[in-house]
Tab-separated table of C-alpha atoms and ligand atoms in Angstrom:
chain	number	residue	atom	x	y	z
A	1126	UNK	CA	-97.032	133.924	-61.231
A	1127	UNK	CA	-95.501	132.901	-64.547
A	1128	UNK	CA	-93.389	135.593	-66.195
A	1129	UNK	CA	-95.227	137.277	-68.977
A	1130	UNK	CA	-93.514	138.267	-72.181
A	1131	UNK	CA	-93.620	142.017	-72.678
A	1132	UNK	CA	-94.649	142.996	-76.193
A	1133	UNK	CA	-94.715	146.756	-75.918
A	1134	UNK	CA	-94.515	149.508	-73.328
A	1135	UNK	CA	-96.327	152.759	-74.041
A	1136	UNK	CA	-96.842	155.928	-72.036
A	1137	UNK	CA	-99.772	154.660	-69.938
A	1138	UNK	CA	-99.912	150.909	-70.575
A	1139	UNK	CA	-97.761	147.821	-70.973
A	1140	UNK	CA	-98.831	145.017	-73.294
A	1141	UNK	CA	-97.930	141.402	-72.507
A	1142	UNK	CA	-98.469	138.233	-74.484
A	1143	UNK	CA	-101.828	136.759	-73.510
A	1144	UNK	CA	-102.517	133.203	-72.304
A	1145	UNK	CA	-104.040	132.106	-75.619
A	1146	UNK	CA	-103.078	132.923	-79.206
A	1147	UNK	CA	-104.693	136.136	-80.385
A	1148	UNK	CA	-104.906	137.602	-76.887
A	1149	UNK	CA	-102.962	140.306	-75.082
A	1150	UNK	CA	-102.804	141.422	-71.466
A	1151	UNK	CA	-103.102	145.201	-71.063
A	1152	UNK	CA	-101.512	146.495	-67.853
A	1153	UNK	CA	-102.546	150.030	-66.824
A	1154	UNK	CA	-99.679	152.060	-65.337
A	1155	UNK	CA	-99.949	155.047	-63.000
A	1156	UNK	CA	-97.839	157.181	-65.331
A	1157	UNK	CA	-99.411	160.347	-66.686
A	1158	UNK	CA	-97.958	162.232	-69.635
A	1159	UNK	CA	-99.082	165.272	-71.583
A	1160	UNK	CA	-97.828	167.484	-74.422
A	1161	UNK	CA	-96.217	164.537	-76.192
A	1162	UNK	CA	-94.582	163.346	-72.925
A	1163	UNK	CA	-92.944	166.719	-72.168
A	1164	UNK	CA	-94.912	166.764	-68.894
A	1165	UNK	CA	-94.737	163.570	-66.815
A	1166	UNK	CA	-95.793	162.370	-63.393
A	1167	UNK	CA	-96.859	159.252	-61.537
A	1168	UNK	CA	-100.428	159.528	-60.250
A	1169	UNK	CA	-101.074	156.831	-57.674
A	1170	UNK	CA	-104.217	154.893	-58.511
A	1171	UNK	CA	-104.733	156.230	-62.047
A	1172	UNK	CA	-104.039	152.820	-63.619
A	1173	UNK	CA	-106.645	151.078	-61.469
A	1174	UNK	CA	-109.289	153.698	-62.257
A	1175	UNK	CA	-108.600	153.620	-66.008
A	1176	UNK	CA	-108.658	149.811	-66.041
A	1177	UNK	CA	-112.088	149.769	-64.384
A	1178	UNK	CA	-113.484	152.637	-66.432
A	1179	UNK	CA	-112.255	151.207	-69.730
A	1180	UNK	CA	-113.796	147.854	-68.774
A	1181	UNK	CA	-117.094	149.611	-68.053
A	1182	UNK	CA	-117.206	151.471	-71.390
A	1183	UNK	CA	-115.942	148.573	-73.537
A	1184	UNK	CA	-118.389	146.146	-71.896
A	1185	UNK	CA	-121.250	148.558	-72.580
A	1186	UNK	CA	-120.196	148.908	-76.202
A	1187	UNK	CA	-119.962	145.125	-76.619
A	1188	UNK	CA	-123.458	144.828	-75.164
A	1189	UNK	CA	-124.992	147.239	-77.676
A	1190	UNK	CA	-123.244	145.489	-80.569
A	1191	UNK	CA	-120.278	147.795	-81.088
A	1192	UNK	CA	-117.399	145.313	-81.260
A	1193	UNK	CA	-114.371	145.997	-79.056
A	1194	UNK	CA	-111.143	144.200	-78.178
A	1195	UNK	CA	-112.195	143.772	-74.539
A	1196	UNK	CA	-112.569	140.165	-73.299
A	1197	UNK	CA	-112.430	140.395	-69.489
A	1198	UNK	CA	-110.721	142.123	-66.624
A	1199	UNK	CA	-108.046	139.976	-64.937
A	1200	UNK	CA	-107.310	142.071	-61.832
A	1201	UNK	CA	-107.267	145.690	-60.696
A	1202	UNK	CA	-104.586	146.679	-63.198
A	1203	UNK	CA	-104.856	144.175	-66.029
A	1204	UNK	CA	-107.373	143.187	-68.638
A	1205	UNK	CA	-107.423	140.512	-71.328
A	1206	UNK	CA	-108.051	141.852	-74.820
A	1207	UNK	CA	-108.030	140.571	-78.387
A	1208	UNK	CA	-104.869	141.201	-80.307
A	1209	UNK	CA	-105.615	143.311	-83.349
A	1210	UNK	CA	-103.773	145.224	-86.027
A	1211	UNK	CA	-104.120	148.850	-84.957
A	1212	UNK	CA	-104.917	151.324	-87.741
A	1213	UNK	CA	-102.244	154.020	-87.238
A	1214	UNK	CA	-104.798	156.772	-86.592
A	1215	UNK	CA	-106.132	158.534	-83.523
A	1216	UNK	CA	-109.819	158.981	-84.184
A	1217	UNK	CA	-111.116	162.075	-82.406
A	1218	UNK	CA	-114.815	162.870	-82.052
A	1219	UNK	CA	-115.855	166.300	-80.820
A	1220	UNK	CA	-119.223	167.542	-79.589
A	1221	UNK	CA	-118.032	170.838	-78.084
A	1222	UNK	CA	-114.982	172.913	-79.024
A	1223	UNK	CA	-111.930	172.413	-76.788
A	1224	UNK	CA	-108.186	171.826	-76.856
A	1225	UNK	CA	-106.485	171.786	-80.231
A	1226	UNK	CA	-109.704	172.535	-82.178
A	1227	UNK	CA	-110.280	175.726	-80.179
A	1228	UNK	CA	-106.687	176.760	-80.707
A	1229	UNK	CA	-106.597	175.905	-84.405
A	1230	UNK	CA	-109.885	177.568	-85.362
A	1231	UNK	CA	-110.206	180.223	-82.659
A	1232	UNK	CA	-113.473	178.837	-81.284
A	1233	UNK	CA	-114.084	179.411	-77.587
A	1234	UNK	CA	-113.791	176.262	-75.442
A	1235	UNK	CA	-117.221	174.915	-74.572
A	1236	UNK	CA	-118.974	176.129	-77.745
A	1237	UNK	CA	-121.401	173.421	-78.895
A	1238	UNK	CA	-120.543	172.245	-82.389
A	1239	UNK	CA	-123.305	172.190	-85.053
A	1240	UNK	CA	-122.799	168.410	-85.291
A	1241	UNK	CA	-120.216	165.910	-84.068
A	1242	UNK	CA	-116.925	166.466	-85.874
A	1243	UNK	CA	-114.633	163.508	-86.528
A	1244	UNK	CA	-110.922	164.166	-87.025
A	1245	UNK	CA	-107.990	161.865	-87.757
A	1246	UNK	CA	-104.422	162.186	-86.499
A	1247	UNK	CA	-101.558	160.047	-87.755
A	1248	UNK	CA	-100.161	158.052	-84.816
A	1249	UNK	CA	-96.522	159.069	-84.682
A	1250	UNK	CA	-95.066	160.423	-81.442
A	1251	UNK	CA	-91.956	161.774	-83.154
A	1252	UNK	CA	-94.194	163.944	-85.356
A	1253	UNK	CA	-96.571	164.825	-82.496
A	1254	UNK	CA	-99.542	162.921	-83.992
A	1255	UNK	CA	-100.306	165.385	-86.825
A	1256	UNK	CA	-103.851	166.005	-88.051
A	1257	UNK	CA	-104.385	164.312	-91.427
A	1258	UNK	CA	-107.187	164.221	-94.000
A	1259	UNK	CA	-108.822	161.220	-95.633
A	1260	UNK	CA	-106.747	162.084	-98.719
A	1261	UNK	CA	-103.554	161.389	-96.749
A	1262	UNK	CA	-105.019	158.209	-95.270
A	1263	UNK	CA	-105.964	156.860	-98.711
A	1264	UNK	CA	-102.806	158.022	-100.492
A	1265	UNK	CA	-100.431	156.531	-97.916
A	1266	UNK	CA	-102.505	153.347	-97.576
A	1267	UNK	CA	-103.093	153.619	-93.800
A	1268	UNK	CA	-106.702	152.476	-94.290
A	1269	UNK	CA	-108.980	151.676	-97.230
A	1270	UNK	CA	-112.128	153.598	-98.140
A	1271	UNK	CA	-114.192	150.678	-96.779
A	1272	UNK	CA	-112.202	150.817	-93.519
A	1273	UNK	CA	-112.832	154.561	-93.254
A	1274	UNK	CA	-116.582	154.144	-93.808
A	1275	UNK	CA	-116.603	151.610	-90.946
A	1276	UNK	CA	-114.320	153.779	-88.779
A	1277	UNK	CA	-116.695	156.742	-89.137
A	1278	UNK	CA	-119.734	154.670	-88.305
A	1279	UNK	CA	-118.014	153.067	-85.273
A	1280	UNK	CA	-116.776	156.456	-84.042
A	1281	UNK	CA	-120.272	157.969	-84.200
A	1282	UNK	CA	-121.835	154.969	-82.445
A	1283	UNK	CA	-119.242	155.178	-79.677
A	1284	UNK	CA	-119.992	158.909	-79.421
A	1285	UNK	CA	-123.739	158.364	-79.041
A	1286	UNK	CA	-123.215	155.636	-76.444
A	1287	UNK	CA	-120.648	157.529	-74.371
A	1288	UNK	CA	-122.578	160.816	-74.583
A	1289	UNK	CA	-125.699	159.095	-73.254
A	1290	UNK	CA	-123.917	157.209	-70.466
A	1291	UNK	CA	-122.224	160.424	-69.355
A	1292	UNK	CA	-125.344	162.559	-69.605
A	1293	UNK	CA	-127.102	160.106	-67.283
A	1294	UNK	CA	-124.556	160.914	-64.553
A	1295	UNK	CA	-124.433	164.665	-65.130
A	1296	UNK	CA	-121.282	164.735	-67.247
A	1297	UNK	CA	-120.834	166.364	-70.665
A	1298	UNK	CA	-118.776	164.403	-73.181
A	1299	UNK	CA	-116.857	167.240	-74.840
A	1300	UNK	CA	-114.603	165.084	-77.013
A	1301	UNK	CA	-112.688	161.795	-77.003
A	1302	UNK	CA	-110.097	159.768	-78.853
A	1303	UNK	CA	-110.367	156.121	-79.833
A	1304	UNK	CA	-108.198	153.692	-81.706
A	1305	UNK	CA	-109.551	151.025	-84.017
A	1306	UNK	CA	-107.971	147.731	-85.051
A	1307	UNK	CA	-108.480	144.969	-87.578
A	1308	UNK	CA	-109.100	141.364	-86.639
A	1309	UNK	CA	-109.077	138.490	-89.088
A	1310	UNK	CA	-111.583	135.666	-88.824
A	1311	UNK	CA	-111.012	133.125	-91.587
A	1312	UNK	CA	-111.426	135.022	-94.860
A	1313	UNK	CA	-113.081	137.959	-93.152
A	1314	UNK	CA	-111.625	141.081	-91.624
A	1315	UNK	CA	-113.550	143.348	-89.308
A	1316	UNK	CA	-112.860	146.449	-87.316
A	1317	UNK	CA	-113.100	146.662	-83.535
A	1318	UNK	CA	-112.630	149.418	-80.979
A	1319	UNK	CA	-109.269	148.880	-79.244
A	1320	UNK	CA	-106.788	150.559	-76.864
A	1321	UNK	CA	-108.722	152.183	-73.986
A	1322	UNK	CA	-111.608	154.508	-73.257
A	1323	UNK	CA	-110.928	156.449	-70.067
A	1324	UNK	CA	-110.674	160.011	-68.718
A	1325	UNK	CA	-107.123	159.976	-70.144
A	1326	UNK	CA	-108.602	160.025	-73.633
A	1327	UNK	CA	-111.874	161.959	-73.157
A	1328	UNK	CA	-112.824	165.473	-72.104
A	1329	UNK	CA	-115.496	165.222	-69.423
A	1330	UNK	CA	-117.093	168.287	-67.844
A	1331	UNK	CA	-119.595	168.381	-65.032
A	1332	UNK	CA	-122.830	169.621	-66.632
A	1333	UNK	CA	-123.788	171.873	-63.709
A	1334	UNK	CA	-120.454	173.387	-62.710
A	1335	UNK	CA	-118.264	172.868	-65.797
A	1336	UNK	CA	-115.642	171.230	-63.539
A	1337	UNK	CA	-113.118	169.238	-65.561
A	1338	UNK	CA	-113.039	165.514	-64.717
A	1339	UNK	CA	-110.406	164.370	-67.232
A	1340	UNK	CA	-106.709	164.582	-68.102
A	1341	UNK	CA	-106.916	168.370	-68.548
A	1342	UNK	CA	-106.747	168.448	-64.712
A	1343	UNK	CA	-103.178	167.156	-65.131
A	1344	UNK	CA	-102.349	169.043	-68.348
A	1345	UNK	CA	-103.466	172.386	-66.868
A	1346	UNK	CA	-102.572	171.798	-63.169
A	1347	UNK	CA	-106.170	172.077	-61.965
A	1348	UNK	CA	-105.923	169.855	-58.869
A	1349	UNK	CA	-105.965	166.146	-58.090
A	1350	UNK	CA	-106.280	163.858	-61.096
A	1351	UNK	CA	-107.169	160.875	-58.877
A	1352	UNK	CA	-110.018	162.863	-57.325
A	1353	UNK	CA	-111.351	163.784	-60.781
A	1354	UNK	CA	-111.188	160.204	-62.161
A	1355	UNK	CA	-112.601	158.816	-58.874
A	1356	UNK	CA	-115.565	161.150	-59.240
A	1357	UNK	CA	-116.283	159.762	-62.735
A	1358	UNK	CA	-115.915	156.189	-61.418
A	1359	UNK	CA	-118.123	156.921	-58.408
A	1360	UNK	CA	-120.913	158.386	-60.543
A	1361	UNK	CA	-120.786	155.404	-62.909
A	1362	UNK	CA	-120.811	152.964	-59.987
A	1363	UNK	CA	-117.410	151.430	-60.736
A	1364	UNK	CA	-115.427	152.920	-57.861
A	1365	UNK	CA	-112.789	150.522	-56.495
A	1366	UNK	CA	-112.127	150.189	-52.771
A	1367	UNK	CA	-109.515	152.727	-51.595
A	1368	UNK	CA	-106.930	150.026	-50.824
A	1369	UNK	CA	-107.198	148.773	-54.394
A	1370	UNK	CA	-106.512	152.240	-55.799
A	1371	UNK	CA	-103.449	152.973	-53.732
A	1372	UNK	CA	-101.625	149.639	-53.729
A	1373	UNK	CA	-100.278	148.711	-57.171
A	1374	UNK	CA	-99.919	144.973	-57.697
A	1375	UNK	CA	-96.462	143.787	-58.572
A	1376	UNK	CA	-96.367	141.882	-61.819
A	1377	UNK	CA	-93.737	139.938	-63.808
B	1120	LIG	N1	-106.422	162.785	-77.121
B	1120	LIG	C1	-105.814	161.627	-76.676
B	1120	LIG	N2	-104.548	161.338	-77.069
B	1120	LIG	C2	-103.834	162.155	-77.906
B	1120	LIG	C3	-104.460	163.338	-78.364
B	1120	LIG	C4	-105.735	163.629	-77.959
B	1120	LIG	O1	-106.421	160.843	-75.940
B	1120	LIG	O2	-102.690	161.834	-78.233
B	1120	LIG	C5	-107.803	163.093	-76.697
B	1120	LIG	C6	-107.830	164.243	-75.714
B	1120	LIG	O3	-107.770	163.786	-74.369
B	1120	LIG	C7	-109.160	164.897	-76.009
B	1120	LIG	C8	-109.376	164.623	-77.498
B	1120	LIG	O4	-108.533	163.522	-77.827
B	1120	LIG	O5	-110.184	164.252	-75.291
B	1120	LIG	C9	-109.061	165.791	-78.374
B	1120	LIG	O6	-107.765	166.246	-78.101
B	1120	LIG	P1	-107.162	167.559	-78.777
B	1120	LIG	O7	-106.981	167.329	-80.225
B	1120	LIG	O8	-107.981	168.740	-78.380
B	1120	LIG	O9	-105.701	167.627	-78.224
B	1120	LIG	P2	-105.068	168.315	-76.954
B	1120	LIG	O10	-105.726	169.629	-76.754
B	1120	LIG	O11	-105.320	167.325	-75.855
B	1120	LIG	O12	-103.635	168.407	-77.350
């Protein structure tokens, strides 16, 4: 295979130059990190599961007219996506209290929120991705008011879609994080959902038992992360064959 030029290596993914201009190859690693990379491990098969699950969610969004960066899956660990200019914000949507919201406001985990709450964090690992307001976003020029109107509407559409898909397989979508990017088409710019949508970036609880099926299993040492993600994949009908989960493909 031809050597691909690495553009960027993050905590869970590597980005390579794509085969055509404006495209990128996203490679999903098995690395798991939490608490701003203070806790680290390699979880065999996580990359394969997240690649397939992100494909499933992004494809669904594309089909209902929510634009995403996803073009096609290349193999068990890689997908081809559109290159976009990422807005430096983590966009968090919450339906039930959990994690940092529970801690910050003293609301018991699992409490249903009166309506979905959208929060923004400034993407900066060195600062620990601090929570910011729209005032900060406007003042520092991270996104325009028009961008933020579109970001909010995209975030809520993604929330409705994911909540419904999960509900259909007995899973509660507690909260999730997305990233949004800009693409330029001639004189026009539009926003698309980028990065990934996977159990690494969502909180997913079994509706009947409350069992956690997301990265909190790793963060809080609650058992096997692969088992939890496999359960989500199995329910959604995107479970890979066992051999494909355990054998990472060598790239470069
Ligand atoms: N999240 C994420 N990446 C981050 C921070 C949060 O994917 O850097 C996701 C997280 O998995 C959860 C949601 O965003 O689904 C809300 O996370 P929260 O603010 O509660 O942070 P945490 O408790 O994970 O620190």
